[in-house]
């Protein structure tokens, strides 16, 4: 019986000098057959496996991961969770995700450091105020919390910001108090552990090299660890979605782009919530260790390299300094890149594909982390019932052909501008 | 990344604006299957991990459109040519 994490298990192990802890999940070897195979052991794939087992009783499930758990985007993001969306297809989905975050640690018995410290979107002009007031109204109409703060309230929250910048004065902000941050790699480990305890096989270092079909229907996947049979295969491969889907002859409305993120040396508390800079594209929060975690836009060109180029580093840091001039004295500890599956309207896809038995969870752009629990919940529902979950009905693969796009930014079919 | 512009020499990529896959061909709008072919053209991409021919506009330089050959796994650039002469070469 696996250990249930609690104050009592911690005390018990403390007396044994912490030598009794078991690995959090089984490092499984592939079996010949499964009811469902999830390709991709990131947050979304592991969450899908967990909810398949928990909500639908489907426990004969494999999650196959080409690297190790936590090596992909689930360990490469800026850990922000929020549901401050505008479009009808998005708001219910992301709000469901935030509700799942709120109960996640108790549900999976894992400390994921869910911290609802708030997400504050600053605005810098009258027209931007109108846009954010509209967004806040849309959120409240959907039952999501959101409030407009004036400059004086923001001064109390964020005294180090440059309020009177000649070009980008801060005029106010839209605050979602229930938004915040979650420790990202704990999400991967927590879902892996919870799924594994329910019988899911988490198979690492197992790259899918082929998708085998008979009479147009999926019968399994070829991997670097041999053939694994299953009549239901779900893809949750983030930046590598196009490559894996191509193994089944699919061509998708997705481009892969690199997004960089940064962490500074540790500081005393200076940024109390997640703050976004409305005059550019910049978001910042402070980790519990004190490091400032921040990022900006993608590098804008197709990439599978998991690293970016210096002009984007410069651009992101310039935006940070425009928001908080004191950041100019900071040293960066690390920067890294992740490969984003940029869809053509900036919104995700959770749907069947034209290949029988092959299901797709993709197109998360650079907003996938906050969606992790709801993505898993909806993808598990789709894999188990062959029907979309009610909060994810808009995320159809055919919406690009039918014109039912969900374009939050109004950027058109240019994946690098979403 | 530095792009070898045929007119300006080796220049940092921040002088350029990226426009994506250069192998896409605008379909014939009067063809009977124009709906399907325009859907393919506007939305679907090969998105290869490896060699990629792509359009870059030298906004901070000569204002010419280039077709750059670049490996998306390493960002290594193997060449750049004016889009005009590349288009003439493949019959456009």
PDB file of N, CA and C in Angstrom, chain B residues 1-51:
ATOM      1  N   UNK B   1      20.809  34.112 -34.061  1.00  0.00           N
ATOM      2  CA  UNK B   1      20.762  33.737 -35.466  1.00  0.00           C
ATOM      3  C   UNK B   1      21.131  34.925 -36.330  1.00  0.00           C
ATOM      4  N   UNK B   2      21.949  34.679 -37.344  1.00  0.00           N
ATOM      5  CA  UNK B   2      22.253  35.715 -38.326  1.00  0.00           C
ATOM      6  C   UNK B   2      21.861  35.216 -39.708  1.00  0.00           C
ATOM      7  N   UNK B   3      21.211  36.091 -40.458  1.00  0.00           N
ATOM      8  CA  UNK B   3      20.701  35.720 -41.772  1.00  0.00           C
ATOM      9  C   UNK B   3      21.596  36.350 -42.842  1.00  0.00           C
ATOM     10  N   UNK B   4      22.117  35.532 -43.770  1.00  0.00           N
ATOM     11  CA  UNK B   4      22.984  36.083 -44.832  1.00  0.00           C
ATOM     12  C   UNK B   4      22.139  36.712 -45.934  1.00  0.00           C
ATOM     13  N   UNK B   5      21.804  37.981 -45.740  1.00  0.00           N
ATOM     14  CA  UNK B   5      20.992  38.687 -46.734  1.00  0.00           C
ATOM     15  C   UNK B   5      21.833  38.877 -47.999  1.00  0.00           C
ATOM     16  N   UNK B   6      21.302  38.521 -49.177  1.00  0.00           N
ATOM     17  CA  UNK B   6      22.101  38.635 -50.401  1.00  0.00           C
ATOM     18  C   UNK B   6      22.505  40.079 -50.705  1.00  0.00           C
ATOM     19  N   UNK B   7      21.761  41.052 -50.155  1.00  0.00           N
ATOM     20  CA  UNK B   7      22.073  42.452 -50.443  1.00  0.00           C
ATOM     21  C   UNK B   7      22.865  43.119 -49.327  1.00  0.00           C
ATOM     22  N   UNK B   8      22.550  42.757 -48.072  1.00  0.00           N
ATOM     23  CA  UNK B   8      23.102  43.489 -46.922  1.00  0.00           C
ATOM     24  C   UNK B   8      24.190  42.702 -46.189  1.00  0.00           C
ATOM     25  N   UNK B   9      24.402  41.456 -46.547  1.00  0.00           N
ATOM     26  CA  UNK B   9      25.387  40.652 -45.833  1.00  0.00           C
ATOM     27  C   UNK B   9      24.783  39.985 -44.608  1.00  0.00           C
ATOM     28  N   UNK B  10      25.659  39.522 -43.713  1.00  0.00           N
ATOM     29  CA  UNK B  10      25.233  38.762 -42.545  1.00  0.00           C
ATOM     30  C   UNK B  10      24.637  39.712 -41.500  1.00  0.00           C
ATOM     31  N   UNK B  11      23.325  39.588 -41.253  1.00  0.00           N
ATOM     32  CA  UNK B  11      22.653  40.519 -40.342  1.00  0.00           C
ATOM     33  C   UNK B  11      21.900  39.733 -39.267  1.00  0.00           C
ATOM     34  N   UNK B  12      21.798  40.326 -38.062  1.00  0.00           N
ATOM     35  CA  UNK B  12      21.062  39.681 -36.961  1.00  0.00           C
ATOM     36  C   UNK B  12      19.590  39.497 -37.346  1.00  0.00           C
ATOM     37  N   UNK B  13      18.979  38.400 -36.909  1.00  0.00           N
ATOM     38  CA  UNK B  13      17.598  38.118 -37.330  1.00  0.00           C
ATOM     39  C   UNK B  13      16.602  39.126 -36.767  1.00  0.00           C
ATOM     40  N   UNK B  14      17.010  39.917 -35.763  1.00  0.00           N
ATOM     41  CA  UNK B  14      16.041  40.887 -35.236  1.00  0.00           C
ATOM     42  C   UNK B  14      15.733  42.005 -36.229  1.00  0.00           C
ATOM     43  N   UNK B  15      16.556  42.133 -37.291  1.00  0.00           N
ATOM     44  CA  UNK B  15      16.239  43.111 -38.342  1.00  0.00           C
ATOM     45  C   UNK B  15      15.134  42.611 -39.274  1.00  0.00           C
ATOM     46  N   UNK B  16      14.795  41.326 -39.137  1.00  0.00           N
ATOM     47  CA  UNK B  16      13.873  40.701 -40.095  1.00  0.00           C
ATOM     48  C   UNK B  16      12.531  40.409 -39.429  1.00  0.00           C
ATOM     49  N   UNK B  17      11.479  40.339 -40.265  1.00  0.00           N
ATOM     50  CA  UNK B  17      10.162  39.912 -39.797  1.00  0.00           C
ATOM     51  C   UNK B  17       9.890  38.541 -40.395  1.00  0.00           C
ATOM     52  N   UNK B  18       9.453  37.623 -39.523  1.00  0.00           N
ATOM     53  CA  UNK B  18       9.247  36.246 -39.960  1.00  0.00           C
ATOM     54  C   UNK B  18       7.846  36.066 -40.529  1.00  0.00           C
ATOM     55  N   UNK B  19       7.748  35.364 -41.651  1.00  0.00           N
ATOM     56  CA  UNK B  19       6.414  35.118 -42.208  1.00  0.00           C
ATOM     57  C   UNK B  19       6.089  33.638 -42.401  1.00  0.00           C
ATOM     58  N   UNK B  20       6.967  32.725 -41.992  1.00  0.00           N
ATOM     59  CA  UNK B  20       6.594  31.315 -41.989  1.00  0.00           C
ATOM     60  C   UNK B  20       6.930  30.566 -43.268  1.00  0.00           C
ATOM     61  N   UNK B  21       6.340  29.394 -43.360  1.00  0.00           N
ATOM     62  CA  UNK B  21       6.590  28.398 -44.402  1.00  0.00           C
ATOM     63  C   UNK B  21       6.560  29.015 -45.807  1.00  0.00           C
ATOM     64  N   UNK B  22       7.681  28.883 -46.540  1.00  0.00           N
ATOM     65  CA  UNK B  22       7.764  29.470 -47.879  1.00  0.00           C
ATOM     66  C   UNK B  22       7.315  28.502 -48.970  1.00  0.00           C
ATOM     67  N   UNK B  23       7.001  27.275 -48.596  1.00  0.00           N
ATOM     68  CA  UNK B  23       6.653  26.302 -49.633  1.00  0.00           C
ATOM     69  C   UNK B  23       5.156  26.333 -49.964  1.00  0.00           C
ATOM     70  N   UNK B  24       4.374  27.089 -49.167  1.00  0.00           N
ATOM     71  CA  UNK B  24       2.933  27.141 -49.436  1.00  0.00           C
ATOM     72  C   UNK B  24       2.676  27.892 -50.735  1.00  0.00           C
ATOM     73  N   UNK B  25       1.758  27.386 -51.531  1.00  0.00           N
ATOM     74  CA  UNK B  25       1.395  28.014 -52.801  1.00  0.00           C
ATOM     75  C   UNK B  25      -0.044  28.497 -52.720  1.00  0.00           C
ATOM     76  N   UNK B  26      -0.264  29.760 -52.997  1.00  0.00           N
ATOM     77  CA  UNK B  26      -1.635  30.270 -52.961  1.00  0.00           C
ATOM     78  C   UNK B  26      -2.459  29.556 -54.037  1.00  0.00           C
ATOM     79  N   UNK B  27      -3.587  28.946 -53.635  1.00  0.00           N
ATOM     80  CA  UNK B  27      -4.358  28.169 -54.621  1.00  0.00           C
ATOM     81  C   UNK B  27      -5.111  29.073 -55.606  1.00  0.00           C
ATOM     82  N   UNK B  28      -5.610  28.453 -56.642  1.00  0.00           N
ATOM     83  CA  UNK B  28      -6.405  29.136 -57.653  1.00  0.00           C
ATOM     84  C   UNK B  28      -7.820  29.349 -57.096  1.00  0.00           C
ATOM     85  N   UNK B  29      -8.205  30.617 -56.914  1.00  0.00           N
ATOM     86  CA  UNK B  29      -9.496  30.920 -56.291  1.00  0.00           C
ATOM     87  C   UNK B  29     -10.676  30.528 -57.167  1.00  0.00           C
ATOM     88  N   UNK B  30     -10.440  30.324 -58.453  1.00  0.00           N
ATOM     89  CA  UNK B  30     -11.566  29.994 -59.332  1.00  0.00           C
ATOM     90  C   UNK B  30     -11.696  28.488 -59.554  1.00  0.00           C
ATOM     91  N   UNK B  31     -10.796  27.705 -58.937  1.00  0.00           N
ATOM     92  CA  UNK B  31     -10.883  26.248 -59.103  1.00  0.00           C
ATOM     93  C   UNK B  31     -12.099  25.713 -58.349  1.00  0.00           C
ATOM     94  N   UNK B  32     -12.679  24.605 -58.799  1.00  0.00           N
ATOM     95  CA  UNK B  32     -13.878  24.083 -58.127  1.00  0.00           C
ATOM     96  C   UNK B  32     -13.613  23.657 -56.681  1.00  0.00           C
ATOM     97  N   UNK B  33     -12.372  23.249 -56.383  1.00  0.00           N
ATOM     98  CA  UNK B  33     -12.080  22.810 -55.004  1.00  0.00           C
ATOM     99  C   UNK B  33     -11.430  23.925 -54.185  1.00  0.00           C
ATOM    100  N   UNK B  34     -11.711  25.196 -54.555  1.00  0.00           N
ATOM    101  CA  UNK B  34     -11.017  26.315 -53.912  1.00  0.00           C
ATOM    102  C   UNK B  34     -11.259  26.356 -52.398  1.00  0.00           C
ATOM    103  N   UNK B  35     -12.470  26.002 -51.947  1.00  0.00           N
ATOM    104  CA  UNK B  35     -12.751  26.025 -50.507  1.00  0.00           C
ATOM    105  C   UNK B  35     -11.766  25.153 -49.741  1.00  0.00           C
ATOM    106  N   UNK B  36     -11.616  23.908 -50.217  1.00  0.00           N
ATOM    107  CA  UNK B  36     -10.728  22.964 -49.520  1.00  0.00           C
ATOM    108  C   UNK B  36      -9.279  23.383 -49.647  1.00  0.00           C
ATOM    109  N   UNK B  37      -8.890  23.830 -50.851  1.00  0.00           N
ATOM    110  CA  UNK B  37      -7.474  24.153 -51.029  1.00  0.00           C
ATOM    111  C   UNK B  37      -7.097  25.422 -50.269  1.00  0.00           C
ATOM    112  N   UNK B  38      -8.033  26.365 -50.116  1.00  0.00           N
ATOM    113  CA  UNK B  38      -7.727  27.545 -49.316  1.00  0.00           C
ATOM    114  C   UNK B  38      -7.657  27.219 -47.823  1.00  0.00           C
ATOM    115  N   UNK B  39      -8.486  26.261 -47.371  1.00  0.00           N
ATOM    116  CA  UNK B  39      -8.386  25.820 -45.971  1.00  0.00           C
ATOM    117  C   UNK B  39      -6.997  25.248 -45.715  1.00  0.00           C
ATOM    118  N   UNK B  40      -6.535  24.389 -46.621  1.00  0.00           N
ATOM    119  CA  UNK B  40      -5.180  23.827 -46.492  1.00  0.00           C
ATOM    120  C   UNK B  40      -4.129  24.932 -46.448  1.00  0.00           C
ATOM    121  N   UNK B  41      -4.270  25.865 -47.377  1.00  0.00           N
ATOM    122  CA  UNK B  41      -3.269  26.924 -47.545  1.00  0.00           C
ATOM    123  C   UNK B  41      -3.208  27.852 -46.326  1.00  0.00           C
ATOM    124  N   UNK B  42      -4.386  28.189 -45.797  1.00  0.00           N
ATOM    125  CA  UNK B  42      -4.419  29.155 -44.696  1.00  0.00           C
ATOM    126  C   UNK B  42      -4.061  28.500 -43.361  1.00  0.00           C
ATOM    127  N   UNK B  43      -4.517  27.267 -43.142  1.00  0.00           N
ATOM    128  CA  UNK B  43      -4.446  26.719 -41.789  1.00  0.00           C
ATOM    129  C   UNK B  43      -3.468  25.558 -41.589  1.00  0.00           C
ATOM    130  N   UNK B  44      -3.262  24.705 -42.568  1.00  0.00           N
ATOM    131  CA  UNK B  44      -2.480  23.493 -42.309  1.00  0.00           C
ATOM    132  C   UNK B  44      -1.005  23.715 -42.623  1.00  0.00           C
ATOM    133  N   UNK B  45      -0.161  23.121 -41.788  1.00  0.00           N
ATOM    134  CA  UNK B  45       1.285  23.291 -41.955  1.00  0.00           C
ATOM    135  C   UNK B  45       1.982  21.941 -41.791  1.00  0.00           C
ATOM    136  N   UNK B  46       3.095  21.754 -42.559  1.00  0.00           N
ATOM    137  CA  UNK B  46       3.907  20.553 -42.344  1.00  0.00           C
ATOM    138  C   UNK B  46       4.644  20.633 -41.007  1.00  0.00           C
ATOM    139  N   UNK B  47       5.065  21.822 -40.619  1.00  0.00           N
ATOM    140  CA  UNK B  47       5.714  22.052 -39.323  1.00  0.00           C
ATOM    141  C   UNK B  47       6.853  21.070 -39.065  1.00  0.00           C
ATOM    142  N   UNK B  48       7.827  20.988 -39.973  1.00  0.00           N
ATOM    143  CA  UNK B  48       8.843  19.940 -39.846  1.00  0.00           C
ATOM    144  C   UNK B  48       9.851  20.224 -38.729  1.00  0.00           C
ATOM    145  N   UNK B  49      10.355  19.140 -38.112  1.00  0.00           N
ATOM    146  CA  UNK B  49      11.511  19.243 -37.215  1.00  0.00           C
ATOM    147  C   UNK B  49      12.710  18.905 -38.077  1.00  0.00           C
ATOM    148  N   UNK B  50      13.402  19.925 -38.582  1.00  0.00           N
ATOM    149  CA  UNK B  50      14.505  19.703 -39.503  1.00  0.00           C
ATOM    150  C   UNK B  50      14.565  20.843 -40.494  1.00  0.00           C
ATOM    151  N   UNK B  51      15.043  20.590 -41.713  1.00  0.00           N
ATOM    152  CA  UNK B  51      15.166  21.672 -42.698  1.00  0.00           C
ATOM    153  C   UNK B  51      13.819  22.326 -42.995  1.00  0.00           C
TER     154      UNK B  51
END
